[in-house]
Coordinates of C-alpha atoms and ligand atoms in Angstrom, one line a residue:
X1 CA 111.7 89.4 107.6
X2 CA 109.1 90.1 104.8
X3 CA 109.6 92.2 102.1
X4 CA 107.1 95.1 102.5
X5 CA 105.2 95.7 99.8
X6 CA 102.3 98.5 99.0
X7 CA 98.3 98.0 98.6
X8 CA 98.6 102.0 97.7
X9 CA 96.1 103.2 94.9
X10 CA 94.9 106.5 93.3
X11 CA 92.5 107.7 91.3
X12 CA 92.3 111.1 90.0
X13 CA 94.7 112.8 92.3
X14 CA 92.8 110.5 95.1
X15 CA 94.8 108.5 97.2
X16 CA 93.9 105.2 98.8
X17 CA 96.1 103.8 101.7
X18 CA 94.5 100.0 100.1
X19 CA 93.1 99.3 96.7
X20 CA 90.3 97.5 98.4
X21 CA 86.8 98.9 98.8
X22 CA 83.3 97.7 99.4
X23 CA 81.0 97.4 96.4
X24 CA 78.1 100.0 96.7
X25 CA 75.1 99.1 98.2
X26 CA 76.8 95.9 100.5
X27 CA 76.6 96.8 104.3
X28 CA 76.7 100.6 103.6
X29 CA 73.5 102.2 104.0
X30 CA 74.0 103.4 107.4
X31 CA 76.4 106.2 109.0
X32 CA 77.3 102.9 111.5
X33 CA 77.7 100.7 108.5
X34 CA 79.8 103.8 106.8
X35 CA 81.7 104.2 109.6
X36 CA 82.6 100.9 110.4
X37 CA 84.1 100.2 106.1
X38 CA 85.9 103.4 106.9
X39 CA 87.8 102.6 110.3
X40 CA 88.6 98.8 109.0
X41 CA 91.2 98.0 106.7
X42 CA 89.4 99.2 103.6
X43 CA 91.1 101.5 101.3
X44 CA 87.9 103.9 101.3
X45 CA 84.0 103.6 101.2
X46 CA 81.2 104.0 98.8
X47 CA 77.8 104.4 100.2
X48 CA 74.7 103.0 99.2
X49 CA 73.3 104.5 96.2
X50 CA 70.8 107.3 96.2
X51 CA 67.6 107.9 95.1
X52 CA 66.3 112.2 95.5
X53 CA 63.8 110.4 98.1
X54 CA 64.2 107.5 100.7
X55 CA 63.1 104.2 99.6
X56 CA 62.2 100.9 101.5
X57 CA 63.0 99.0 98.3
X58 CA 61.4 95.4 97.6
X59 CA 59.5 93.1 99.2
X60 CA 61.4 90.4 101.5
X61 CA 63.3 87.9 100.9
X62 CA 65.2 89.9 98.2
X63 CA 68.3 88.5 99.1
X64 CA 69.5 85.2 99.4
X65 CA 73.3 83.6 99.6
X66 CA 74.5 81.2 97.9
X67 CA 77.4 78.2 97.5
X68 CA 78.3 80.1 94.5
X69 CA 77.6 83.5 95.3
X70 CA 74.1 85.7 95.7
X71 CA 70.9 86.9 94.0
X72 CA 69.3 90.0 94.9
X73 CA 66.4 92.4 94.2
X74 CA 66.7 95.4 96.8
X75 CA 65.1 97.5 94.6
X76 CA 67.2 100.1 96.2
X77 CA 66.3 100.6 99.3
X78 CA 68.0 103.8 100.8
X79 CA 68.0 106.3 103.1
X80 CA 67.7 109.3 100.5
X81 CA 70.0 112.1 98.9
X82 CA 70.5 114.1 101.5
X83 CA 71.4 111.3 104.1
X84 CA 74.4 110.2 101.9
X85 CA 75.0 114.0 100.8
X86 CA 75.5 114.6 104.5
X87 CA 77.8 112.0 105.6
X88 CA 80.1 112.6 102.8
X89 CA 80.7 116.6 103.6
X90 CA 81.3 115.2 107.4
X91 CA 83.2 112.7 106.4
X92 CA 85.1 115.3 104.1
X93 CA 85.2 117.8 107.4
X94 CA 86.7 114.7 109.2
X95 CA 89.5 114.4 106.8
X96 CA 88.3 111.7 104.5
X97 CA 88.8 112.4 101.1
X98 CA 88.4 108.3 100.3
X99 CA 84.3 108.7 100.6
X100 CA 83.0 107.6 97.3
X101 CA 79.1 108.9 96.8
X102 CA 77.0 106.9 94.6
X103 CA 73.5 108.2 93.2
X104 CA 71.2 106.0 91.1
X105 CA 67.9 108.2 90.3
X106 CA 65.1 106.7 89.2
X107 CA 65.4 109.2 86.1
X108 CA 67.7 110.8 83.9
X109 CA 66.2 114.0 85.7
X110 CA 66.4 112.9 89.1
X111 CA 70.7 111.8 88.2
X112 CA 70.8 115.4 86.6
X113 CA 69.0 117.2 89.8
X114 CA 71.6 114.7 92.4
X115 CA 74.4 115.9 90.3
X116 CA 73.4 119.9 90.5
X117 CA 72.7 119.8 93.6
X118 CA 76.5 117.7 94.0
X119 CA 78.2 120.2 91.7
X120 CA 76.6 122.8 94.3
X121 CA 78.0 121.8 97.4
X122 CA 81.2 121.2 99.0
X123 CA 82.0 118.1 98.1
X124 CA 84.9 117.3 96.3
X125 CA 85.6 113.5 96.2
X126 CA 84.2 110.7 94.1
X127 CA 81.0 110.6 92.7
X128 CA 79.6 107.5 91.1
X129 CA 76.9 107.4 89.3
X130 CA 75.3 103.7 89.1
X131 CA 74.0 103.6 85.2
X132 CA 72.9 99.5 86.2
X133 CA 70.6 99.1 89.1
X134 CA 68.8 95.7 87.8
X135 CA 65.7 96.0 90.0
X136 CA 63.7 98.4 90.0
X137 CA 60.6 97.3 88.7
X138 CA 59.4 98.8 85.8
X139 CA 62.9 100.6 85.4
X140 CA 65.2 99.2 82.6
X141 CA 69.0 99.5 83.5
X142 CA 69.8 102.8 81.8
X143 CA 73.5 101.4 81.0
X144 CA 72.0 99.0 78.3
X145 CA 70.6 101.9 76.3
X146 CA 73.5 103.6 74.7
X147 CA 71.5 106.7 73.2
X148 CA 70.5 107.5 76.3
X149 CA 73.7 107.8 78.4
X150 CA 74.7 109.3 75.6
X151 CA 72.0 111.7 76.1
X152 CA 72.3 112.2 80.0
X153 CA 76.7 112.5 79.6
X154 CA 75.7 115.1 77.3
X155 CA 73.4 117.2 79.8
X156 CA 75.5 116.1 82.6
X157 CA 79.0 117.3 81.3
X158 CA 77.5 120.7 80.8
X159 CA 77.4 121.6 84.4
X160 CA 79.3 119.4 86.5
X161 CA 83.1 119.9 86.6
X162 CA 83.9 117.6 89.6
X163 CA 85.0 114.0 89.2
X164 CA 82.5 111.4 87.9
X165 CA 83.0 108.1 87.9
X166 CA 80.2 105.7 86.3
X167 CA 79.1 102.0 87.6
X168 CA 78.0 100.0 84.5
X169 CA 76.7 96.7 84.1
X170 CA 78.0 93.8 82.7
X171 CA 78.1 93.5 78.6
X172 CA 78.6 90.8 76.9
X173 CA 79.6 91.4 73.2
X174 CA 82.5 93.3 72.2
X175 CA 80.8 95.6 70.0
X176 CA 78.6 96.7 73.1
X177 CA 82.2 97.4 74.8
X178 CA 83.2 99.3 71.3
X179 CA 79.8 101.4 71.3
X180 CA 79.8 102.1 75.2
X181 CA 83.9 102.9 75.5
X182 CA 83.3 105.3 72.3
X183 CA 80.6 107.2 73.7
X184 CA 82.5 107.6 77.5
X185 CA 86.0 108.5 75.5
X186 CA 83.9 111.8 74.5
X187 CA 83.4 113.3 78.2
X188 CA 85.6 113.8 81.3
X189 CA 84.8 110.6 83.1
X190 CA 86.9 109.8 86.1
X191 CA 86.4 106.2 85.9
X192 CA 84.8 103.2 85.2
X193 CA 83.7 100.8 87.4
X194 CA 83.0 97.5 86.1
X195 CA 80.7 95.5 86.9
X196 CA 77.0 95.9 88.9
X197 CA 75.6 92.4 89.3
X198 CA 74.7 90.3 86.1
X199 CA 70.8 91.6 85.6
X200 CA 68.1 89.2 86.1
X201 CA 69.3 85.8 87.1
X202 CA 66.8 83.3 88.5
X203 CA 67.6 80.7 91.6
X204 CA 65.2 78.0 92.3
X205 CA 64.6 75.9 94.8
X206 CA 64.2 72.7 93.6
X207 CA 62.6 70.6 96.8
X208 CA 60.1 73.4 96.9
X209 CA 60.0 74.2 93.4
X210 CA 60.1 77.6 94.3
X211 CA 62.6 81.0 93.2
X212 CA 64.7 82.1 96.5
X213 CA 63.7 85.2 96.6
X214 CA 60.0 87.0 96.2
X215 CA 60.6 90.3 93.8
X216 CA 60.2 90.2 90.5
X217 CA 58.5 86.8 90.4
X218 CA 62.4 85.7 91.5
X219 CA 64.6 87.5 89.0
X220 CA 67.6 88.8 90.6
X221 CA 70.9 90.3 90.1
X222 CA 73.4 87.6 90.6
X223 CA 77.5 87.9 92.2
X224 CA 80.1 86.4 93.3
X225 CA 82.2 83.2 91.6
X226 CA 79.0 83.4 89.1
X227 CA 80.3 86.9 87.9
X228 CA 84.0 87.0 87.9
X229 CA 85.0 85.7 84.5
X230 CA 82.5 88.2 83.1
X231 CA 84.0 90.9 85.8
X232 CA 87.1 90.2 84.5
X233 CA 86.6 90.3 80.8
X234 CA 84.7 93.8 81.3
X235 CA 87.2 95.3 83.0
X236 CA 89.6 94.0 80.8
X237 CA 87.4 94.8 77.7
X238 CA 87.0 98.8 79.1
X239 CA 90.4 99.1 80.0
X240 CA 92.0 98.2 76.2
X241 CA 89.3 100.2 74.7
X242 CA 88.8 104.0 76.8
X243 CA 91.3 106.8 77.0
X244 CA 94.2 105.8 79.3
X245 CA 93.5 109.2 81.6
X246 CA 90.1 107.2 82.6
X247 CA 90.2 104.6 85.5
X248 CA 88.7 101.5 86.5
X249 CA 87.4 99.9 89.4
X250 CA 87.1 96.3 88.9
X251 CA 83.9 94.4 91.3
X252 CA 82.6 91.1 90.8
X253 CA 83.3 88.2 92.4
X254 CA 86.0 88.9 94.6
X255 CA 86.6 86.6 97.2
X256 CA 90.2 86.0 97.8
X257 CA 93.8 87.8 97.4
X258 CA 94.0 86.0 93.9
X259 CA 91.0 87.5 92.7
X260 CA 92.2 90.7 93.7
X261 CA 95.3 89.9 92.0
X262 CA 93.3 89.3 88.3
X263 CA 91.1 91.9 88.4
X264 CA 94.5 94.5 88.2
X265 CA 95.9 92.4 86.2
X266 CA 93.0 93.0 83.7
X267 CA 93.5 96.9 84.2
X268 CA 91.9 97.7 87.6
X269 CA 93.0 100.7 89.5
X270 CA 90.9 99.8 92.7
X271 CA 88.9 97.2 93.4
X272 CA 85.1 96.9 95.1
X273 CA 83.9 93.8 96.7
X274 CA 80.0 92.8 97.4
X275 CA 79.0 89.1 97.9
X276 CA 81.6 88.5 99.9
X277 CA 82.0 91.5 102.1
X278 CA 78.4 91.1 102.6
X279 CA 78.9 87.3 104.0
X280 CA 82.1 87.9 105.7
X281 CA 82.1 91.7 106.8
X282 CA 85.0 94.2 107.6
X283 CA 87.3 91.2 108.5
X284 CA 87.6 90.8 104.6
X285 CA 89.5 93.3 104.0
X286 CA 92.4 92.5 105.9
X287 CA 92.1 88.8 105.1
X288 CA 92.6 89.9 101.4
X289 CA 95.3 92.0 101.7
X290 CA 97.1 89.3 103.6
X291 CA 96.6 86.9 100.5
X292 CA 97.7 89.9 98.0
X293 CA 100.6 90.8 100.1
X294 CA 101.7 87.0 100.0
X295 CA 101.0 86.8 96.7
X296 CA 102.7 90.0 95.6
X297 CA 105.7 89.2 97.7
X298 CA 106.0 85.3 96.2
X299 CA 105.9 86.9 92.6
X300 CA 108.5 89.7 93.1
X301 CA 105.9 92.4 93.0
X302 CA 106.3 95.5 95.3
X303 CA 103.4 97.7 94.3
X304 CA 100.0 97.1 92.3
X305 CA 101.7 99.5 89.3
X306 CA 104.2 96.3 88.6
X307 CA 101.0 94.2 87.2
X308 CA 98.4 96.5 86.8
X309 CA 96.9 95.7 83.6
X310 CA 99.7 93.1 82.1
X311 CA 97.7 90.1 80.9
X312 CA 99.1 88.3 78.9
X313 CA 97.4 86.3 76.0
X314 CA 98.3 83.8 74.3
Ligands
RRO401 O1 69.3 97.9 95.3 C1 69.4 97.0 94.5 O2 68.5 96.2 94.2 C2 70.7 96.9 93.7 C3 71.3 98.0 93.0 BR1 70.8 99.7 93.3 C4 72.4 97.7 92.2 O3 73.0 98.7 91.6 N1 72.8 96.5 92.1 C5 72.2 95.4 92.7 O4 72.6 94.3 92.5 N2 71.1 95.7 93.5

């Protein structure tokens, strides 16, 4: 008989029956595509992020797999606010407090005007607000421009009490982890989830000559095995630098039990996958807990706590 051992995670008084989640805007833009995260062997869900008003997003193809992963440029297509505001207080009726709601205005006003109107209602689980959306046209990713989340942490902290979690995108010089972990060690954050897709890749086609996909001239945000070592070195990065009492979520190129396995290892409370999930659906989930729990139980690990952010160097 195996030992049993336990996938069981929390954040913020939040408890998760599995550490694994779906990455925020794979496969979760419907109630069926909600629904169907929620009743598999995920831990929780997070929905597609919203914008105050509905969006078709970019022009097709804007999303293309790949051997090592995937470029997109969905330019956020969602069904608006109130859509995702809805499911979560039914969901919440229901019983489900593992409902994670992610907004991503197109504005520091529009987060503010989500946020009130979130602060507002009933809800009381998860928020995440996505600071790294890499393609909207036009739009710069606000979580590369450290005066202004500085700026909207400030106005947001002044009204809204429930807990915030905040979806950055990938850095890649420590003193951009110094500057951004000093200016989130000043508010109540919940957590950190690191990272939204590396900003701004390009795939080619080299028979025709041609980028994959049509947004953007073919710049696209690029996951999978393309973005794990820099998944792993933000969460890693974020984790030695904020205030122990904030979280992390750890996404990017998780594919397998093992990945799972590195990204707590670098610090991560729960973990969010997107290329894969999005090639391989709900099965995932219980594939990857299989591999974990072998993995754990080959180690001599019983619960995530036993690794959870033990590294070591050399
Ligand atoms: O919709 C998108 O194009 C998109 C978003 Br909002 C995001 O946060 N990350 C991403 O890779 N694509």
């Amino acid at each position: 008989m195996q030992t049993k051992v336990s996938m069981q995670a929390e954040i913020a008084g939040i408890s998760f029956d599995n550490l694994l989640l779906n990455a925020a805007g794979i496969r979760c833009s419907t109630v069926q595509d909600l629904n169907s995260i929620l009743t598999s062997e995920a831990g929780g869900v997070v929905t597609k992020s919203a914008t105050v008003e509905e969006r078709a997003g970019n022009e097709s193809p804007r999303m293309r797999a790949l051997p090592l992963g995937s470029i997109n440029s969905m330019g956020l297509p969602n069904h608006g606010f109130d859509y995702y505001m809805a499911y979560v207080l039914k969901a919440q009726s229901a019983g489900y407090n593992n409902v994670i709601l992610s907004v991503a205005g197109l504005s520091p006003a529009d987060d503010l005007l989500m946020l009130r109107e979130i602060q507002q209602s009933g809800f009381d689980g998860l928020v995440e607000l996505n600071l790294s959306c890499p393609n909207v046209k036009g739009k710069p990713q606000v979580g590369y421009d450290f005066a202004a989340v500085e700026q909207l942490l400030g106005e947001i902290f002044k009204f809204f009490d429930k807990r915030l979690g905040l979806k950055l995108p990938p850095y890649f010089d420590l003193t951009q982890f110094d500057e951004m972990a000093a200016i989130i060690n000043q508010y109540p954050v919940t957590y950190v989830n690191s990272i939204n897709s590396i900003g701004n890749g390009l795939v080619i086609d080299p028979v025709t000559e041609t980028a994959v996909i049509k947004p953007k001239g073919g710049f696209g945000g690029l996951g999978g095995e393309y973005a794990k070592p820099t998944a792993l070195a933000n969460v890693r990065g974020f984790r030695q630098r904020l205030k122990p009492e904030i979280q992390m979520i750890g996404t990017g190129g998780i594919k397998s039990g093992m990945d799972v396995f590195e990204h707590v290892l670098c610090g991560a409370d729960l973990v969010q996958i997107g290329t894969a999930f999005g090639s391989e659906g709900t099965p995932i989930f219980d594939r990857i807990s299989q591999e974990l729990q072998d993995i754990m139980i080959e180690k001599g690990y019983r619960r995530l706590a036993d690794f959870r952010g033990k590294l070591k160097t050399l």
